[in-house]
Tab-separated table of C-alpha atoms and ligand atoms in Angstrom:
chain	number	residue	atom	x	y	z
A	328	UNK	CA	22.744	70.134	72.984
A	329	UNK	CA	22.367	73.755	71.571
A	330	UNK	CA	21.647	73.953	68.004
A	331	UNK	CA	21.919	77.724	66.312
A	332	UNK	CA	21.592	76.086	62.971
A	333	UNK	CA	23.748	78.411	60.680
A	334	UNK	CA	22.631	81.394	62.478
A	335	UNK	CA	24.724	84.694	61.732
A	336	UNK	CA	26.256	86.829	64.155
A	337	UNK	CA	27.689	89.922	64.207
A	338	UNK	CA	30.087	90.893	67.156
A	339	UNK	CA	30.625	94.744	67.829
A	340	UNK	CA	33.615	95.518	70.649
A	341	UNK	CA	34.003	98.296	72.537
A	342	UNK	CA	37.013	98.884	75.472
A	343	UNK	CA	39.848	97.467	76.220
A	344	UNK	CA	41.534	94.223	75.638
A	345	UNK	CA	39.774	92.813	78.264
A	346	UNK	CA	36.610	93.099	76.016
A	347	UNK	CA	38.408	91.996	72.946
A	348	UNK	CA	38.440	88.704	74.820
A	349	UNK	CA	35.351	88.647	76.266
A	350	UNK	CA	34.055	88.820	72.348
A	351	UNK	CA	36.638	86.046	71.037
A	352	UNK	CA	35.222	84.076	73.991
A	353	UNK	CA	31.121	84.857	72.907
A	354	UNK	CA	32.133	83.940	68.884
A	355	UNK	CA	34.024	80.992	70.344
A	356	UNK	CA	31.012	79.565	72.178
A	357	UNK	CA	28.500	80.667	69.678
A	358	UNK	CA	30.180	79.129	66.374
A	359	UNK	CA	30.504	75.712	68.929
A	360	UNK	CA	26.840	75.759	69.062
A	361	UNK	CA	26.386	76.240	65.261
A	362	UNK	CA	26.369	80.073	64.907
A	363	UNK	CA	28.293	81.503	62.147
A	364	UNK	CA	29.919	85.133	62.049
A	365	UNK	CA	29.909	87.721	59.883
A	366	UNK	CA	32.230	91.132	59.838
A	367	UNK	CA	28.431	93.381	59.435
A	368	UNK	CA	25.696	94.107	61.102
A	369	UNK	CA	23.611	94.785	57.711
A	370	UNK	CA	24.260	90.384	57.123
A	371	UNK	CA	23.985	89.096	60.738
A	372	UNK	CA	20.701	88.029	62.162
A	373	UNK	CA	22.076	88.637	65.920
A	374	UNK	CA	24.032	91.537	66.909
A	375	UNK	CA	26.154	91.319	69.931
A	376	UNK	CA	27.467	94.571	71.315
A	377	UNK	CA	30.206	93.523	73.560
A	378	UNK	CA	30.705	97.397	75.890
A	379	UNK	CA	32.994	99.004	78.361
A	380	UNK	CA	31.642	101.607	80.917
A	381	UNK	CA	34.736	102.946	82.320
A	382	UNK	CA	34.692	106.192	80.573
A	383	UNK	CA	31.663	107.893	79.881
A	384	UNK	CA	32.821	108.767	76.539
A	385	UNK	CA	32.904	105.332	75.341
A	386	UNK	CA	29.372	104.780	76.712
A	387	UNK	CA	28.030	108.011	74.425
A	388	UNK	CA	29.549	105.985	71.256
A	389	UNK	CA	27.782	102.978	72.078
A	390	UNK	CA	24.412	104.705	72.777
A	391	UNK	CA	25.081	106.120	69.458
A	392	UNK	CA	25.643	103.280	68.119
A	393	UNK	CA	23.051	101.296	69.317
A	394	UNK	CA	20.817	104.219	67.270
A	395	UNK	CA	22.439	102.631	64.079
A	396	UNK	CA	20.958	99.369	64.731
A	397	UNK	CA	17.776	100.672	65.603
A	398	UNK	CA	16.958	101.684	62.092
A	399	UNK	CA	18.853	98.701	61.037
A	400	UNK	CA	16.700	96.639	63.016
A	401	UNK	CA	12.997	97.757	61.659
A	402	UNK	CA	14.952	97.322	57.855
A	403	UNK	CA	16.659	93.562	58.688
A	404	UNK	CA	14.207	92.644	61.923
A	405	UNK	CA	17.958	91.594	63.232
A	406	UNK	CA	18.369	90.425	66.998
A	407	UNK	CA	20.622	92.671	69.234
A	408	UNK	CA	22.342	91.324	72.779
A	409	UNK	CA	23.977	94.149	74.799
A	410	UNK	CA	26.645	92.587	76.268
A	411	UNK	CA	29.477	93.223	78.975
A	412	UNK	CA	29.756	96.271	81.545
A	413	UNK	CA	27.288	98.355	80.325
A	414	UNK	CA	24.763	95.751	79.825
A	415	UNK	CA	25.641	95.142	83.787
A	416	UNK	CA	25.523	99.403	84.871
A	417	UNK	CA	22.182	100.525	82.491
A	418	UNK	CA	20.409	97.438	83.019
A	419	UNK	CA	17.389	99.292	83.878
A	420	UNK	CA	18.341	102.696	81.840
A	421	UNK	CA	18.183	100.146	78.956
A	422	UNK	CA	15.070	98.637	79.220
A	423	UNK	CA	13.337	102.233	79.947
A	424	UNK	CA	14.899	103.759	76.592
A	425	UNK	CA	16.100	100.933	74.246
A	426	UNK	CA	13.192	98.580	73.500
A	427	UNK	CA	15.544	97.843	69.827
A	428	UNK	CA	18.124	95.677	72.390
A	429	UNK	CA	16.435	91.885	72.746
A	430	UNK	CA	18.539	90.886	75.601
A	431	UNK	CA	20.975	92.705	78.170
A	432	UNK	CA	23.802	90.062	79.806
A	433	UNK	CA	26.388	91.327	82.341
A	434	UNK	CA	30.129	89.860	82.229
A	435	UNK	CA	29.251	86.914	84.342
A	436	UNK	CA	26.399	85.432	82.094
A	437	UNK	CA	27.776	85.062	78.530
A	438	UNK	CA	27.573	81.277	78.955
A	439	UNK	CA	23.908	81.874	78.129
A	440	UNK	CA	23.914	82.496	75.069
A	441	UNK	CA	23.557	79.992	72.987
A	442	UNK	CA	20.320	78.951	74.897
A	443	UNK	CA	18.753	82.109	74.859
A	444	UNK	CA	19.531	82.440	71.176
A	445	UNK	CA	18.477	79.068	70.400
A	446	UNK	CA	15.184	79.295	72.433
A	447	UNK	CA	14.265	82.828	70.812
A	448	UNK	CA	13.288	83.312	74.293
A	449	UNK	CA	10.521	86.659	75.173
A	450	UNK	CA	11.089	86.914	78.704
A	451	UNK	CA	13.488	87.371	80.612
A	452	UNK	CA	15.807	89.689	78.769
A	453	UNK	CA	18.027	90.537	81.596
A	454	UNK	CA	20.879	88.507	83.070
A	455	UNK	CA	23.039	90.176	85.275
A	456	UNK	CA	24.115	88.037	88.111
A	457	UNK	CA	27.406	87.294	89.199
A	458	UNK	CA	29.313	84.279	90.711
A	459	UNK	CA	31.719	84.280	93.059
A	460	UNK	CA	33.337	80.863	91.053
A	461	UNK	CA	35.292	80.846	87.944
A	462	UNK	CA	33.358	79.526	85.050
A	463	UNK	CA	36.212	77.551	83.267
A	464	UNK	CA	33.887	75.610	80.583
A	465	UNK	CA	33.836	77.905	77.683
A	466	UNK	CA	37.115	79.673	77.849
A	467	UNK	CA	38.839	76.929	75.598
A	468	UNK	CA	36.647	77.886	72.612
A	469	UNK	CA	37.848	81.395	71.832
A	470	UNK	CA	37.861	81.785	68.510
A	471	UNK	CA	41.072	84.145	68.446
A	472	UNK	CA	41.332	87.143	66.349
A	473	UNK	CA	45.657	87.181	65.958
A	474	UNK	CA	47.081	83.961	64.758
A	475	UNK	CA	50.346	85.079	66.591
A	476	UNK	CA	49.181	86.423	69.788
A	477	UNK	CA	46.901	85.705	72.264
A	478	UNK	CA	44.774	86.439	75.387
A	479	UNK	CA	44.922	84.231	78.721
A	480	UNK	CA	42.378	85.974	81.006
A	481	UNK	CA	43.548	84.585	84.404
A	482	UNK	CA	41.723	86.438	86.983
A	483	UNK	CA	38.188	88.697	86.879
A	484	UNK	CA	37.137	91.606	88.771
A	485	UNK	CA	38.781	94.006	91.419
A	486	UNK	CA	38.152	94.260	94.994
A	487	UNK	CA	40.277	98.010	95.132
A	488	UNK	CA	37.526	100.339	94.925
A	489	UNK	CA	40.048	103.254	93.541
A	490	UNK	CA	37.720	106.371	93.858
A	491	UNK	CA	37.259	107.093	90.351
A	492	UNK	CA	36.468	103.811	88.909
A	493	UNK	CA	33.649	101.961	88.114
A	494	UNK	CA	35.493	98.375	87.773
A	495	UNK	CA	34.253	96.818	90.962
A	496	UNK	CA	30.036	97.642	90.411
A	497	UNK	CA	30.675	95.906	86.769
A	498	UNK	CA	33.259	93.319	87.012
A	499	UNK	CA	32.199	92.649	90.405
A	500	UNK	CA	34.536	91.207	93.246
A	501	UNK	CA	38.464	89.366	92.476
A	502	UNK	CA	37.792	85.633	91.180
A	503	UNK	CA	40.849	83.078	89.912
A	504	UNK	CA	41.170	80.800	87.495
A	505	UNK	CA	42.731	77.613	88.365
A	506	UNK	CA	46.872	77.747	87.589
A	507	UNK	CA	46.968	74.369	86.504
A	508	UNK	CA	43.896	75.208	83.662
A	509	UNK	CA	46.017	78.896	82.867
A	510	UNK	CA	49.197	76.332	82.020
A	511	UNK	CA	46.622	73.897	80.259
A	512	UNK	CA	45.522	76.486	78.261
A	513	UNK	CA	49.284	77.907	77.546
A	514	UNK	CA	50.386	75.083	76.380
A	515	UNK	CA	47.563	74.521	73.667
A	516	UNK	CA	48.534	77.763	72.326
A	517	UNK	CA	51.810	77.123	71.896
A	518	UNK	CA	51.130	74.097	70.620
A	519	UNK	CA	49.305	75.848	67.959
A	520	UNK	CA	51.967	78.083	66.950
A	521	UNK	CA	50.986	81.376	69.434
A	522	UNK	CA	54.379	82.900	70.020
A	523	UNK	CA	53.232	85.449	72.301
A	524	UNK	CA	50.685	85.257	75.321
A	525	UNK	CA	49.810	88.317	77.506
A	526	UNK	CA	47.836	87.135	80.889
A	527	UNK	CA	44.606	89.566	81.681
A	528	UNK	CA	42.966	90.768	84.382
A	529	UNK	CA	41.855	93.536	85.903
A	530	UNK	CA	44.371	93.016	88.657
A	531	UNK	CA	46.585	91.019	87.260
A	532	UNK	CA	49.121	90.717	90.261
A	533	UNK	CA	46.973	89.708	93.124
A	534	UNK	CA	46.192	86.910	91.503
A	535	UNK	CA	46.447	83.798	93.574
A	536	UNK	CA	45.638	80.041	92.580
A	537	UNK	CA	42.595	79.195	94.513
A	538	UNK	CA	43.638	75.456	94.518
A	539	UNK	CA	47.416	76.319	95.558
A	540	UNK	CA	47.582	79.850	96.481
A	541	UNK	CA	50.723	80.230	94.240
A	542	UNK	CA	50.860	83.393	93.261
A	543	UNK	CA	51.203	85.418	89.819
A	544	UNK	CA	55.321	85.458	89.982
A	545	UNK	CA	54.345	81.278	89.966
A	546	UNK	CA	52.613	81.333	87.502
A	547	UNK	CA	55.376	83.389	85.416
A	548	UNK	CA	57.817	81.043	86.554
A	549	UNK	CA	55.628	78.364	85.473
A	550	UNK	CA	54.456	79.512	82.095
A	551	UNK	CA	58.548	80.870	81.024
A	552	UNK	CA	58.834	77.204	81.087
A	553	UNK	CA	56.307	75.773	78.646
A	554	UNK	CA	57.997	75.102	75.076
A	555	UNK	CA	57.276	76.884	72.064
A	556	UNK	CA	56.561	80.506	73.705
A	557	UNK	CA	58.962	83.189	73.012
A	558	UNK	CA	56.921	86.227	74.367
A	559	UNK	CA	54.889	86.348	77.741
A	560	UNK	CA	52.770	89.752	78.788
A	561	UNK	CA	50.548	90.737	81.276
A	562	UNK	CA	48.007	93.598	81.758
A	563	UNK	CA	47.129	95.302	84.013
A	564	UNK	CA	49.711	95.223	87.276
A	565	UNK	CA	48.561	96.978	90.113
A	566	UNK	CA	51.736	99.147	91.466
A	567	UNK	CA	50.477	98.340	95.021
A	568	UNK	CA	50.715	94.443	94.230
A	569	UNK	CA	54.027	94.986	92.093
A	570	UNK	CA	56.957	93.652	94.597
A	571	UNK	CA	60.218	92.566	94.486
A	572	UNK	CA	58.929	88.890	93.694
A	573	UNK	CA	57.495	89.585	90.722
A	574	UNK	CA	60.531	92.092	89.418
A	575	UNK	CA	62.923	89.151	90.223
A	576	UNK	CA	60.604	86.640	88.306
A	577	UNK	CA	60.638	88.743	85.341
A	578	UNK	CA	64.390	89.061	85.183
A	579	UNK	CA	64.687	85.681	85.884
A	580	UNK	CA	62.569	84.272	83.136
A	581	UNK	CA	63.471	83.560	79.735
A	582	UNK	CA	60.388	85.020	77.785
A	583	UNK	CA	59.073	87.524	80.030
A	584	UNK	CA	59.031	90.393	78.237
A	585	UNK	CA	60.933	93.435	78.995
A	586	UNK	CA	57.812	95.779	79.539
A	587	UNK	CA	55.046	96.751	81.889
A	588	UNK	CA	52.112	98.450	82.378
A	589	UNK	CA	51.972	100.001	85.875
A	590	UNK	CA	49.144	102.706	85.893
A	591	UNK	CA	50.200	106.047	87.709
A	592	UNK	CA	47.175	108.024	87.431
A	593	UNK	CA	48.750	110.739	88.882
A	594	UNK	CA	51.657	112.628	89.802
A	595	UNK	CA	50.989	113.794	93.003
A	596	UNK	CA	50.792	111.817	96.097
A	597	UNK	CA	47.875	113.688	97.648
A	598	UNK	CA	45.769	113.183	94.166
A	599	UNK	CA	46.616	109.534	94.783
A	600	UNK	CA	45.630	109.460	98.568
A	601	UNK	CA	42.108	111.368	97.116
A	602	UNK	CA	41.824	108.540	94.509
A	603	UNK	CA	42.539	105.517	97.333
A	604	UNK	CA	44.969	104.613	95.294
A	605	UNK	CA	47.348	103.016	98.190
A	606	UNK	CA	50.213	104.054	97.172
A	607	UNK	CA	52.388	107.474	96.855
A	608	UNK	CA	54.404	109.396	94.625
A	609	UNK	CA	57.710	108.205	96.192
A	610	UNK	CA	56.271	104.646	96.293
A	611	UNK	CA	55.447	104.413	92.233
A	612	UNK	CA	59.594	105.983	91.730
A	613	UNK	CA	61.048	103.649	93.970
A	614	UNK	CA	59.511	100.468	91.784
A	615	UNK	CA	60.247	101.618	88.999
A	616	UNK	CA	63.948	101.722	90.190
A	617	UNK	CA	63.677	98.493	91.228
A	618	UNK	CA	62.385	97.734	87.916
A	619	UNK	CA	65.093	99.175	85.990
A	620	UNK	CA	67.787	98.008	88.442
A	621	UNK	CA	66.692	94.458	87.589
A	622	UNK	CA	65.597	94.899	83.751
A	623	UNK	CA	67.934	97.525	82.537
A	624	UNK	CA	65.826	98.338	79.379
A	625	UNK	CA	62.359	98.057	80.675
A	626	UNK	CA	59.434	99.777	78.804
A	627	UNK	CA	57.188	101.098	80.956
A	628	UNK	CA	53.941	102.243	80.298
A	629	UNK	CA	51.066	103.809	82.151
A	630	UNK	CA	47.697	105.317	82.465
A	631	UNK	CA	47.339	108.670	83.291
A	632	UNK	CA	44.106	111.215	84.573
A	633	UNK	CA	43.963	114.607	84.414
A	634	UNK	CA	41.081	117.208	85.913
A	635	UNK	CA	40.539	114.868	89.448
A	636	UNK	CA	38.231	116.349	91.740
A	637	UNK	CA	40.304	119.245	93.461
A	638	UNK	CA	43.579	118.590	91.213
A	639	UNK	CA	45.332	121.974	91.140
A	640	UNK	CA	47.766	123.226	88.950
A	641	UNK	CA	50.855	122.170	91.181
A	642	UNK	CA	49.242	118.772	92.000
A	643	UNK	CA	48.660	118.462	88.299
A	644	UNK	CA	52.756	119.829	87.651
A	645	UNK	CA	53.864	117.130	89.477
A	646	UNK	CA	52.153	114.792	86.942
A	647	UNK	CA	53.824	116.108	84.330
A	648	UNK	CA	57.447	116.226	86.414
A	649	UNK	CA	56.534	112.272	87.033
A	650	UNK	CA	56.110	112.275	83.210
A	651	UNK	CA	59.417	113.628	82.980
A	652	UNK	CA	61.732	111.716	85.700
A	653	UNK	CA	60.241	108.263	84.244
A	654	UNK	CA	59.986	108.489	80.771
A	655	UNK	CA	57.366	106.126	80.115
A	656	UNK	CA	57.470	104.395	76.592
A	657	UNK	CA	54.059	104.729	76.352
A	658	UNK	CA	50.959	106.740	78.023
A	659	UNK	CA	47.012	106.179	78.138
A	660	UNK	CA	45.328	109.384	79.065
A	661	UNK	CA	42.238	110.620	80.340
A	662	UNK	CA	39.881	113.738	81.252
A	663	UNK	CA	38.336	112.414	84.962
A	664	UNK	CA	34.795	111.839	84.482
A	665	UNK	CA	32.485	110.817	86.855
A	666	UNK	CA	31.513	107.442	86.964
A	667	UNK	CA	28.054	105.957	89.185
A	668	UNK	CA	28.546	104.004	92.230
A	669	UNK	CA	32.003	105.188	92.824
A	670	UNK	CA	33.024	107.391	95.580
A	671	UNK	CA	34.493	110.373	93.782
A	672	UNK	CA	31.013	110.670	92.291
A	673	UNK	CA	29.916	112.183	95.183
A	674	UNK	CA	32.508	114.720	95.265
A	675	UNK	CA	32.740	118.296	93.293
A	676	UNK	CA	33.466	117.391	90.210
A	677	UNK	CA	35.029	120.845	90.354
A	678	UNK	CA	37.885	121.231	87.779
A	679	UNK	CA	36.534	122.934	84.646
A	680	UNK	CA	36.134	120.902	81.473
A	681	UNK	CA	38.254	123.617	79.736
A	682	UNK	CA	41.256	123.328	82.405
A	683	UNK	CA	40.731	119.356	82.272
A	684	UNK	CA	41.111	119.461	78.507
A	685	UNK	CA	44.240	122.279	78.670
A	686	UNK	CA	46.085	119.279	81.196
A	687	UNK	CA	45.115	116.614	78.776
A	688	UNK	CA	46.557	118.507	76.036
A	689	UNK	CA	49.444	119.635	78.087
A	690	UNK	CA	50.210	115.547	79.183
A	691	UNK	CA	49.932	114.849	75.590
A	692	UNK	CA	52.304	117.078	74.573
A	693	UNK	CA	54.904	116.468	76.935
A	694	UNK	CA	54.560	112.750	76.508
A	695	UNK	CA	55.105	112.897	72.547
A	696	UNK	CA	58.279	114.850	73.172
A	697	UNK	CA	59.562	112.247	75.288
A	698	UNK	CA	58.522	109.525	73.139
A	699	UNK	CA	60.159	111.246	70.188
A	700	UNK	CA	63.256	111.350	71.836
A	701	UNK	CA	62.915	107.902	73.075
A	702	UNK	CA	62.312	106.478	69.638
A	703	UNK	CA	64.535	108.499	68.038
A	704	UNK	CA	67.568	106.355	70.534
A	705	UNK	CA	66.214	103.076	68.354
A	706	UNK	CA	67.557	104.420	64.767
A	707	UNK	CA	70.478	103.103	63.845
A	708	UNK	CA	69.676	99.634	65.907
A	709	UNK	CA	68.209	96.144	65.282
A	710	UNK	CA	65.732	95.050	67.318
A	711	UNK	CA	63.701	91.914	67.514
A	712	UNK	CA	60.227	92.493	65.702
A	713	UNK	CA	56.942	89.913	66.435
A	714	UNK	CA	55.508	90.858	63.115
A	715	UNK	CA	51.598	90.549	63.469
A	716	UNK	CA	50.016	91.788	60.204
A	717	UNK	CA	49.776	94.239	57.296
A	718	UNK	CA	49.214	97.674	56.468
A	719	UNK	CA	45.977	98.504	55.650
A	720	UNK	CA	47.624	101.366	53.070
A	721	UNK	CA	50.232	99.123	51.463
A	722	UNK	CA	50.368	95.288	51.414
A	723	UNK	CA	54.496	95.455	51.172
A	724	UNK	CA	54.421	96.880	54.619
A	725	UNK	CA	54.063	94.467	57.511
A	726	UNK	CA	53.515	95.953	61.327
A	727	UNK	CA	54.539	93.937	64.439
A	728	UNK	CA	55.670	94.807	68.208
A	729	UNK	CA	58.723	95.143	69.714
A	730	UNK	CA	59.829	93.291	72.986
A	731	UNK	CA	59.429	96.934	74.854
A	732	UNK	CA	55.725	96.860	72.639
A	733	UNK	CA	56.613	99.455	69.987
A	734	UNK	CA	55.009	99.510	66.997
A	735	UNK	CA	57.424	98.791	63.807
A	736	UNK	CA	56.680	99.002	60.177
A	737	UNK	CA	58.577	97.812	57.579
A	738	UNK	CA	58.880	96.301	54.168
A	739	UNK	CA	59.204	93.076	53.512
A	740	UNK	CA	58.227	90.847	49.777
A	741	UNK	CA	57.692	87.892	51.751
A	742	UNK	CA	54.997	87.443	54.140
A	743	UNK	CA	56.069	87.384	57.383
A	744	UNK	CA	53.241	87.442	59.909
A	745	UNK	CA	53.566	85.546	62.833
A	746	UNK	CA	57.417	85.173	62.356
A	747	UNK	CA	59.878	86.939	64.383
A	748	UNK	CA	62.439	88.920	62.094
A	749	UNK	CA	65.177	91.357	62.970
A	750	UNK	CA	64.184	95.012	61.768
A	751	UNK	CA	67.239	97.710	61.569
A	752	UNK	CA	65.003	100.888	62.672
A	753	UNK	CA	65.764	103.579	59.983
A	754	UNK	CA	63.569	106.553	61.386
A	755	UNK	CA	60.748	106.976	63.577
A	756	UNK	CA	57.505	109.308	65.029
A	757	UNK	CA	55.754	109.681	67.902
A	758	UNK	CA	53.628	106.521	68.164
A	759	UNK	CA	55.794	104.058	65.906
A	760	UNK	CA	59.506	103.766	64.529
A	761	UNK	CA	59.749	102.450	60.852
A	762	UNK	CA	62.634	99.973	59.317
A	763	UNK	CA	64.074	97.357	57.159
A	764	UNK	CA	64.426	94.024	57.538
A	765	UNK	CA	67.799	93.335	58.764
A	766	UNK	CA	68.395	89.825	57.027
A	767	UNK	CA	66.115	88.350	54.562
A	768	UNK	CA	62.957	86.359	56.159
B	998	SF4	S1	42.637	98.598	90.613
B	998	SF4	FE1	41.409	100.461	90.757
B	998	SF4	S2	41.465	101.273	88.640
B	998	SF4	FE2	42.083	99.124	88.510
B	998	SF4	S3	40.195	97.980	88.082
B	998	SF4	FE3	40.470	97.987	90.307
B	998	SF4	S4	39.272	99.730	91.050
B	998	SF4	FE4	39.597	100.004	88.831
């Protein structure tokens, strides 16, 4: 049995929610085996740097930061662990030009942690090896960051290979998790009080049960009927796995929420073809009319590059007309960048950064105006609010979600995290809308 004895740990995140996760998974397993955390890396005696390598911007932050703990380390003598996709890409990169980092584990290896911890072990440092299996043990001890909402990972990995993305050489291949140990672990949280659950993976729609084969509109159907749950999410949907099966489960359900992430990426059905995408313009409207036929009110959202290799201006206009004709609640957006491994790495990466950044700005723009007007339809109403904390300006002002995943503010005297609470939306911005509680908590 692992004994870390009181040790303290720091755990840095970078990426997406994915990662967030991944890091309430490695504090869950750590603090079983005795760790205990701390929120900086000046008090912990370990430093785990949890990192995403999908864009190569985030990767330049955490090389920066990894120069922080460097001078940390010869001050404190502290431990670091590079962790998660980078840890899996740079392996060797790392080892060359990092001597600070102690050990380097890839996705599939934070199980070892404890031991190598424990063990204060020289040599090896690196673990990057993958399994094809689901490791299931663990999983149960996240030590959750929201008390109101949390993560089910459900599958791991992509077998897609979309040009531009770097997924498949970090995440490696698709794996499942059992359905019956996804509804296990649903109904604990609710138990607990969660009111909202939003299923991960990096596909979450192929997913298939590998004891059953049900598929993910199953396990929708299966999860809107566990007690306790109001809210059920998932992220991220693949369009080209999004069918009428799924639609219908979601308007079917109870507590599926009425919003979606579907990424687009682009506009233009050639950009697609050039990003092996599997799917076209005309394909992406025609689901989202499905979706709206069957959920009137649906929020979509979506993720969005700009500046693919040989995007011109009119294949790059009919990004921004998509923008327009689907009025997404909510966009992610990127400059292309050119990731290893990946196939559009070995094309011309031939749109100037200049015009790349012009498009991003010019997406951005267009987007806010259409959010604006979207949010600007809410005042007046009273909407359903999950509230999930406070502001970190003002302790009288509480911020949840919306069913459609808006952000609200409001005011409230009584603390009402984790409730729901009706909140008549009074005005709005860009990114948020702003109101008052509707009846009193
Ligand atoms: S579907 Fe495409 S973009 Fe999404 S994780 Fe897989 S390879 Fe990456």
């Amino acid at each position: 049995m692992t004994d870390l004895n009181g040790l303290i740990v720091f755990v840095e995140t970078f990426g997406c929610q994915m990662n967030e996760s991944d890091s309430e998974r490695i504090a869950g397993l750590l603090v079983a085996a005795g760790a205990r955390l701390t929120d900086r890396p000046e008090d912990s005696q370990v430093t785990i740097v949890n990192t995403c390598a999908v864009r190569g911007k985030s990767e330049e932050k955490l090389f920066s930061y990894l120069g922080r703990l460097r001078s940390l380390k010869k001050k404190t003598g502290l431990r670091i662990v590079l962790a998660g996709c980078v840890a899996q890409l740079h392996r060797d990169r790392i080892l060359d030009r990092n001597p600070e980092v102690d050990f380097i584990l890839g996705p599939d290896n934070y199980h070892l942690l404890p031991e190598l911890l424990e063990r204060r072990l020289g040599r090896p440092r690196v673990f990057t090896a993958w399994s094809k299996d689901w490791r299931e043990d663990e999983r149960r001890l996240s030590l959750r960051r929201s008390p109101v909402s949390a993560f089910v990972t459900v599958m791991e990995g992509c077998d897609n290979f979309c040009a531009y993305c770097i997924v498949p050489f970090t995440r490696g291949r698709e794996k499942f998790r059992p359905l019956r140990t996804v509804l296990d672990e649903v109904r604990i949280l609710a138990g607990q009080g969660y009111k909202e659950i939003q299923f991960l993976g990096q596909n979450v729609n192929s997913y298939r049960d590998p004891d059953t084969g049900a598929v993910f509109p199953d396990l929708l159907r299966a999860a809107d009927e566990i007690d306790g749950l109001e809210w059920i999410r998932f992220i991220t949907s693949h369009p080209k796995n999004f069918g009428p099966e799924l639609a219908e489960a979601m308007a079917r359900s109870r507590h599926v929420c009425r919003q979606i992430h579907l990424p687009l990426q682009s506009g233009s059905s050639a950009v697609l073809e050039r990003m092996k995408r599997s799917y076209s313009r005309e394909e992406y409207l025609e689901k989202t009319r499905v979706l709206r036929s069957l959920l009137p009110g649906i929020c979509l959202s979506t993720d969005i590059i700009v500046g693919f290799p040989g995007e011109t201006e009119s294949e790059f206009s009919e990004t921004l007309g998509a923008l327009d004709e689907i009025r997404f609640a909510n966009i992610f957006s990127f400059r292309y960048s050119p990731r290893p491994h990946t196939s559009a790495a070995k094309l011309k990466d031939d749109v100037p950064f200049g015009v790349k950044r012009r498009r991003l700005m010019d997406v951005q723009q267009a987007q806010k105006a259409i959010q604006t007007r979207i949010h600007e339809g809410f005042i007046g109403r009273t909407i359903r609010v999950l509230c999930q904390g406070k502001s970190k300006k003002d302790g009288r002002v509480f911020s949840g979600r919306s069913e459609g995943y808006q952000v609200v503010n409001f005011r409230s005297e009584a603390d009402v995290i984790g409730r729901f609470v009706q909140v008549r939306i009074t005005s709005c911005g860009p990114y948020s809308l702003r109101g008052e509680l509707a009846e009193s908590p």
